[in-house]
Short mmCIF file of C-alpha atoms in Angstrom, two decimals:
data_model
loop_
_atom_site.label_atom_id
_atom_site.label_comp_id
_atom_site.label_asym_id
_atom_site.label_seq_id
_atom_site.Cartn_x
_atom_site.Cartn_y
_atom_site.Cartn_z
CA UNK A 1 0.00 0.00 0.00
CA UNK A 2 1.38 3.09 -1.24
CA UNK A 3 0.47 6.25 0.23
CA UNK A 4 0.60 9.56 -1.74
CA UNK A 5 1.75 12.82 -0.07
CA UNK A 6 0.45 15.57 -1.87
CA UNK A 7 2.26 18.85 -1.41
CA UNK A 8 0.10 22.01 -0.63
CA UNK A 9 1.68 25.05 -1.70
CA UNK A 10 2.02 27.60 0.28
CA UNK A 11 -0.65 30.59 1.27
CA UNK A 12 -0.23 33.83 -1.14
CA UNK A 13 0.44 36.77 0.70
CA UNK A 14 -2.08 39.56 0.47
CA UNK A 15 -1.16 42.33 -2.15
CA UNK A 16 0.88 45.14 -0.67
CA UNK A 17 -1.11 47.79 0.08
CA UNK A 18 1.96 50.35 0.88
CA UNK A 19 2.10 53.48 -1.43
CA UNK A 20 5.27 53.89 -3.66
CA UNK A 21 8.07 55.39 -1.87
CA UNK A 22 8.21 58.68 -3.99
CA UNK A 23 4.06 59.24 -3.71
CA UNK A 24 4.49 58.66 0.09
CA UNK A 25 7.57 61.45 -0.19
CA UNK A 26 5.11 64.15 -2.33
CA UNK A 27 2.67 63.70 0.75
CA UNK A 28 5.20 64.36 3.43
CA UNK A 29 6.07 67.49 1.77
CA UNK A 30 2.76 68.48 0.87
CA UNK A 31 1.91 68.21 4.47
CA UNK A 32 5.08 70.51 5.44
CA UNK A 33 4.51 72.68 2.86
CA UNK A 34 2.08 75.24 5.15
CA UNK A 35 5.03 74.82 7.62
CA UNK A 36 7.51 75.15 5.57
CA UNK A 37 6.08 78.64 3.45
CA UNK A 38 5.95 81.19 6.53
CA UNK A 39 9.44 80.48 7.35
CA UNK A 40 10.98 80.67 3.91
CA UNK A 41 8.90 83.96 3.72
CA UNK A 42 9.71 85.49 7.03
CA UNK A 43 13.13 83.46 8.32
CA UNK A 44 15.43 82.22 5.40
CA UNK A 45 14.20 84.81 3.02
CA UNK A 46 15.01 87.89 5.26
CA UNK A 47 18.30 86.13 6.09
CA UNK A 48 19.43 85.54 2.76
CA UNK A 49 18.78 88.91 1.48
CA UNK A 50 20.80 90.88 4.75
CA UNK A 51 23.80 88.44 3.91
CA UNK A 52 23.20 89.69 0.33
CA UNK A 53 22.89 93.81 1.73
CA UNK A 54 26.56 92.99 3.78
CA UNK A 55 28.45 93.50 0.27
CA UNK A 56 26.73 96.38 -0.81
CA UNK A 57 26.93 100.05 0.41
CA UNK A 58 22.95 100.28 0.94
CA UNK A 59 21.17 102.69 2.48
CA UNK A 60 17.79 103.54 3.88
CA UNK A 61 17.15 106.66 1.92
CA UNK A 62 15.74 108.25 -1.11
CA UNK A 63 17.53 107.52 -4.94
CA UNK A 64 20.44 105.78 -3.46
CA UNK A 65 21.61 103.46 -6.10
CA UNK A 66 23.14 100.38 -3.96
CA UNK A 67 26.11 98.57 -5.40
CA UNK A 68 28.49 95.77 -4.48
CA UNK A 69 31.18 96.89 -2.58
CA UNK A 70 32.60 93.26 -1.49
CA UNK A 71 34.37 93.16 1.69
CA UNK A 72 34.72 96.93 2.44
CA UNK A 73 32.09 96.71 4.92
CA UNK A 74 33.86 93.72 6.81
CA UNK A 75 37.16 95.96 6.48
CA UNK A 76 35.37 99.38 7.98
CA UNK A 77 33.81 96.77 10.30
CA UNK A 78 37.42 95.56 11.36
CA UNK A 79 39.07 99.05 12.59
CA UNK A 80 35.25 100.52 13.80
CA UNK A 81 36.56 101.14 17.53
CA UNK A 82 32.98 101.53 18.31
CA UNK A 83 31.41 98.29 17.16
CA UNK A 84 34.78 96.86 19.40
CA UNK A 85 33.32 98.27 21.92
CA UNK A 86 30.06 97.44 21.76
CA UNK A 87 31.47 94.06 21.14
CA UNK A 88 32.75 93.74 24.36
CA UNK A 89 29.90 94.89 26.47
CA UNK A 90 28.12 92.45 24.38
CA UNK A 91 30.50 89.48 25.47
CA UNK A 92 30.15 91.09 28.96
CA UNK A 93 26.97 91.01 29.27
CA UNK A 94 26.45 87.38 27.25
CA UNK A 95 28.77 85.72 29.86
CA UNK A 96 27.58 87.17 32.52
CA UNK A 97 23.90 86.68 32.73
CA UNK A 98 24.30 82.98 30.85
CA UNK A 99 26.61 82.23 33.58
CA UNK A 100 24.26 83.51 36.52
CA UNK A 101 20.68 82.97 35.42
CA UNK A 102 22.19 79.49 35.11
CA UNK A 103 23.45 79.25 38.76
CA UNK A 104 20.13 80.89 40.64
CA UNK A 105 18.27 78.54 37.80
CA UNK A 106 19.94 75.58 39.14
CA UNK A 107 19.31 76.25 42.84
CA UNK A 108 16.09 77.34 42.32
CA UNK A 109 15.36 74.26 40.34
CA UNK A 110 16.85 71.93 43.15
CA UNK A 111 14.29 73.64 45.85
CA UNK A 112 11.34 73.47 44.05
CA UNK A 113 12.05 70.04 43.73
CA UNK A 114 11.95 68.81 46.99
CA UNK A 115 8.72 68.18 48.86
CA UNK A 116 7.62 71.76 49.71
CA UNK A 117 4.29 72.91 50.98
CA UNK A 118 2.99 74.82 48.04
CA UNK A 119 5.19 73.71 45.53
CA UNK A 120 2.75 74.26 42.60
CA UNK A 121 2.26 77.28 43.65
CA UNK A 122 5.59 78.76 43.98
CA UNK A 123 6.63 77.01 40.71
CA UNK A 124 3.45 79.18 39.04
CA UNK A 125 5.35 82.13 40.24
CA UNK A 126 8.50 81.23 39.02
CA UNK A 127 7.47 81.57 35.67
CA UNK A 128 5.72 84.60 36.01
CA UNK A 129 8.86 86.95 34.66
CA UNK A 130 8.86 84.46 31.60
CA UNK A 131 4.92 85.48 30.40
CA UNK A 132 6.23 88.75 30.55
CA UNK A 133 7.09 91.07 27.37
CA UNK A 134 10.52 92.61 27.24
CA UNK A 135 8.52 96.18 26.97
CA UNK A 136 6.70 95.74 29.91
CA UNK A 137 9.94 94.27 31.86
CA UNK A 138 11.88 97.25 30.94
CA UNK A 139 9.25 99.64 32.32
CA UNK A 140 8.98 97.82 35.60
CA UNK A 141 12.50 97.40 36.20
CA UNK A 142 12.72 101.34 34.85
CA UNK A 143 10.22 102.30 38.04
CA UNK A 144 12.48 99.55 40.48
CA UNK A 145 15.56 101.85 39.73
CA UNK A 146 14.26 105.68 39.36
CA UNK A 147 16.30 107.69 41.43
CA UNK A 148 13.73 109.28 42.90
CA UNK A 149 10.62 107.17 43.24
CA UNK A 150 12.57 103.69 42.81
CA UNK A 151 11.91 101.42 44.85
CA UNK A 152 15.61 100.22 45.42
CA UNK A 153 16.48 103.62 46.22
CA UNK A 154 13.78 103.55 48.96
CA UNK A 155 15.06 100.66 50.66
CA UNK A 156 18.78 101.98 50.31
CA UNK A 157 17.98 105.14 51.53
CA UNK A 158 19.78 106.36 48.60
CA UNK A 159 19.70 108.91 45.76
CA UNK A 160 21.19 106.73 42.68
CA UNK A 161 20.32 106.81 39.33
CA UNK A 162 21.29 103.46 38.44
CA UNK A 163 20.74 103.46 34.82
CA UNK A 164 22.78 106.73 34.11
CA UNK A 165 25.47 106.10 36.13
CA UNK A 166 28.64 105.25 33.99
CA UNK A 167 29.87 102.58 36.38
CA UNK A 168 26.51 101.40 37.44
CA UNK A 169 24.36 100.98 34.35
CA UNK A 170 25.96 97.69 32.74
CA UNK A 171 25.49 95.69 35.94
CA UNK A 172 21.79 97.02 36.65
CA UNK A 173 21.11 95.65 33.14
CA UNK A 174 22.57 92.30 33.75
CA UNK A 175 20.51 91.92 37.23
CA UNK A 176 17.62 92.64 35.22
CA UNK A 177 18.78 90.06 32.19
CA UNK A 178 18.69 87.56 34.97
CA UNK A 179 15.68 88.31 36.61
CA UNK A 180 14.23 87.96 33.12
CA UNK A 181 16.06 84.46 31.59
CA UNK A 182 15.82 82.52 34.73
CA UNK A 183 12.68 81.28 34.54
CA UNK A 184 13.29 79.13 31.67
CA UNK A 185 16.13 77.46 32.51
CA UNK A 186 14.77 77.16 35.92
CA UNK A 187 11.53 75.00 33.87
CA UNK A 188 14.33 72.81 31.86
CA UNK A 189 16.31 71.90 34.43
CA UNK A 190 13.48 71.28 37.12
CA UNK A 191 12.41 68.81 34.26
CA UNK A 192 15.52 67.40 33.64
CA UNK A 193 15.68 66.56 37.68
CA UNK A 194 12.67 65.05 37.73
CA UNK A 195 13.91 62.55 34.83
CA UNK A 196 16.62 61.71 37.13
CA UNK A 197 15.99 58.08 38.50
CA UNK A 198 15.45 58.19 42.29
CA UNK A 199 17.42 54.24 42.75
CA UNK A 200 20.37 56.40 41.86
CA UNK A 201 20.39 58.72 45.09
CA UNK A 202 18.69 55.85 47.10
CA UNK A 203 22.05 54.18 46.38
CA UNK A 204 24.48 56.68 47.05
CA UNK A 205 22.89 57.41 50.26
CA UNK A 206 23.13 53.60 51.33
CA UNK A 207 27.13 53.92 49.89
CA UNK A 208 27.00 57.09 52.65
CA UNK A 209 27.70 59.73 50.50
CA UNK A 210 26.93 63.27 51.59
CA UNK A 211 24.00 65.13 50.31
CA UNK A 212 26.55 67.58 48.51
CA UNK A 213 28.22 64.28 47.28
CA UNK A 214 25.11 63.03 45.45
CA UNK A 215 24.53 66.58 43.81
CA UNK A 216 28.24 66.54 42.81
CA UNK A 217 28.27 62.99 41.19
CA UNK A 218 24.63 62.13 40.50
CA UNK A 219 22.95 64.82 39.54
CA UNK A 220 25.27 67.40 37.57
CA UNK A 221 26.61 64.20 35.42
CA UNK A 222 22.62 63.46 34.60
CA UNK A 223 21.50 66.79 34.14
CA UNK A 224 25.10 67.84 31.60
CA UNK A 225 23.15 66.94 28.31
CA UNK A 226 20.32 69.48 29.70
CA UNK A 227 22.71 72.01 31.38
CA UNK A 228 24.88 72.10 27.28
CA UNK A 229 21.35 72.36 25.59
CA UNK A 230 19.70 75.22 27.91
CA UNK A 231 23.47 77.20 28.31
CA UNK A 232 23.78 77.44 24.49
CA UNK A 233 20.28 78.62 24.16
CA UNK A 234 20.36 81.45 26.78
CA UNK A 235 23.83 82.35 24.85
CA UNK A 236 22.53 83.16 21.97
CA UNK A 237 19.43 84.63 23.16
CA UNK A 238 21.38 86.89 25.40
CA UNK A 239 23.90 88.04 22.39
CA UNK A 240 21.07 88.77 21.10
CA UNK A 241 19.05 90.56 22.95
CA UNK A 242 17.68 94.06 21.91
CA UNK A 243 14.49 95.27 23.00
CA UNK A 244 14.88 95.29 26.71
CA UNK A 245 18.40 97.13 26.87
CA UNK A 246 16.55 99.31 24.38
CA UNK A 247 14.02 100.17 27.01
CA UNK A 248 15.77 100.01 29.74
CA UNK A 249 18.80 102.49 28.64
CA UNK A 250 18.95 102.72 24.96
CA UNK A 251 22.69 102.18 25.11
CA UNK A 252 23.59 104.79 27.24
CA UNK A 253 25.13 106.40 29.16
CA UNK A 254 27.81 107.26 26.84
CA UNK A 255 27.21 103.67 25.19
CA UNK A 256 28.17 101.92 28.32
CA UNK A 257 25.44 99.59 27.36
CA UNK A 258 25.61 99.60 23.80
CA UNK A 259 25.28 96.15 22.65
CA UNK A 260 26.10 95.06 19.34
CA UNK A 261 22.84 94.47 18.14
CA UNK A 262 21.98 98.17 19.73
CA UNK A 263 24.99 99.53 17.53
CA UNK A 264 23.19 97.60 14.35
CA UNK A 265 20.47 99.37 14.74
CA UNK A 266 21.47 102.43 14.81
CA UNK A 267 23.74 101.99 12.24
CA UNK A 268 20.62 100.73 9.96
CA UNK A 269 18.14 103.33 11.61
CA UNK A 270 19.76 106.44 12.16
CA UNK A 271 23.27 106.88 10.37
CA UNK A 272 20.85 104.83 7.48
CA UNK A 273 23.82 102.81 6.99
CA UNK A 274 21.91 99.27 5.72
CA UNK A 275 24.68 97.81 4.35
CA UNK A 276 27.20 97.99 6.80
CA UNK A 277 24.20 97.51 9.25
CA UNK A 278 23.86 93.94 7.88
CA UNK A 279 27.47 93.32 7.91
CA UNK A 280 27.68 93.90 11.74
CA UNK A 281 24.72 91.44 12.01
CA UNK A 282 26.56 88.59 9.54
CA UNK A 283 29.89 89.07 11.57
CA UNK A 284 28.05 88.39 14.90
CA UNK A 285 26.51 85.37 13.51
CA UNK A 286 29.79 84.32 12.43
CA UNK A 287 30.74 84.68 15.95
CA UNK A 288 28.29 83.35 18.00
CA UNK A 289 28.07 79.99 16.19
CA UNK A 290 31.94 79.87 16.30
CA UNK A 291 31.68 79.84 20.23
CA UNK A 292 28.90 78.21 20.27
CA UNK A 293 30.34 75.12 17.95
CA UNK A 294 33.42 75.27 20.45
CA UNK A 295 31.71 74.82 23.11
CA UNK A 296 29.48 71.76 22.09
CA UNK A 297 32.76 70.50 20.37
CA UNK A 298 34.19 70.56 23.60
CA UNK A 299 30.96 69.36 25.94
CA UNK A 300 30.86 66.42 23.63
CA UNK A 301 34.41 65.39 23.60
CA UNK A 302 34.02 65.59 27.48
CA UNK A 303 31.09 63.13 27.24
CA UNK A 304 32.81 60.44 25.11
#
């Protein structure tokens, strides 16, 4: 008796129902596209046409014909004693309030993330200086530091005018820069703590490290890829800042708080200098991602 095995072939898989790769491509960028429209109309368009205005001799007034001048603006730029200076209240001012919104950040960050009675609530006011518009800042802190009916000058018994005074007015500006960037960071690192696991400090306390010992070697190493990301943002926020200088001093006194993008302005809005205007603002671009791509160079070699 013979048997016979008959073989069944196997089951067809159903048609593919995926979409060609290059129709599934149109679709992603037809779905960008109302993203992606505003900001080549309002971000790389702008951009592209300064860096075009920084090698011409442009101006904002009447029949000016503008031509290309090449690098004489970058040249003038070079031996301009006052955009040197500006450029070193600007670096001032950069370092300075990165460096300290970051520290009060930090410890403010580390107490409201301990088991405080009204925690919410104080973290609600924390933020309160971020919700705020540079304008209005500028007035308030204007009021805190009137020599007369200031505030400050009412609990110092004093007759100051802070934001006139040649020796006083860059580091009223910074306190204020701080007061006004802290909350932030404060938010990002408070959220990077949280993320920390909580085995980790359980662990170093049974090892019996000291509190300051498990801030020192837990936390800082967990919180480094936050602490590089928020320091290079305030960086280049703070080179960049404008409008609450503006209002708080305009530059003065005697352009003791000039900072470069203050000098660009007025180079573009009242010497009606657009051309060399843009220049300044492609040379501090140049400049702040040079620092800023030696210091993640640097943060990252640490990390490997």
């Amino acid at each position: 008796m013979t048997a016979t095995v008959t073989a069944t072939a196997p089951p067809r898989r159903p048609p593919s129902r995926r979409r060609p790769k290059s129709r599934r491509n149109r679709e992603m960028w037809l779905l960008m596209l109302p993203a992606l429209v505003p900001v080549a109309l309002f971000s790389i368009g702008p951009l592209l046409y300064g860096i075009g205005l920084a090698f011409t001799d442009a101006r904002n007034t009447r029949n000016h014909e503008t031509s290309f001048v090449g690098l004489e603006n970058f040249g003038r730029l070079l031996t301009d004693g006052d955009f040197w200076a500006s450029f070193r209240i600007g670096a001032i001012w950069s370092v300075s309030v990165t460096v300290l919104q970051f520290l009060a950040a930090l410890g403010l960050a580390v107490l409201l993330n301990q088991n405080l009675r009204f925690r919410t609530v104080a973290r609600v006011l924390a933020v309160v200086p971020w919700a705020m518009p540079p304008v209005v800042v500028g007035l308030m802190w204007k009021l805190v530091y009137h020599p007369d009916a200031g505030i400050l000058n009412s609990l110092l018994g004093t007759h100051i005018n802070w934001l006139a005074d040649f020796s006083l007015a860059l580091p009223a500006i910074i306190v204020v820069g701080i007061w006004t960037g802290m909350p932030q960071t404060t938010v990002v690192l408070l959220a990077g703590l949280q993320g920390i696991p909580r085995e980790l400090y359980e662990a170093g306390e049974v090892d019996g490290a000291s509190r300051w010992r498990r801030f020192w070697s837990i936390t800082l190493p967990q919180l480094r890829p936050v602490i590089v990301s928020i320091t290079s943002l305030d960086f280049v926020w703070n080179i960049n800042q404008f409008g609450l200088v503006y209002v708080l001093t305009q530059g003065g006194p005697g352009g003791q708080t000039r900072l470069p993008m203050l000098f660009a302005y007025e180079e573009a809005f009242r010497y009606r200098m657009a051309g060399y205007a843009s220049m300044l603002g492609l040379a501090m671009a140049i400049v702040v991602l040079t620092v800023l791509g030696l210091y993640l160079w640097r943060q990252m070699r640490e990390t490997r």
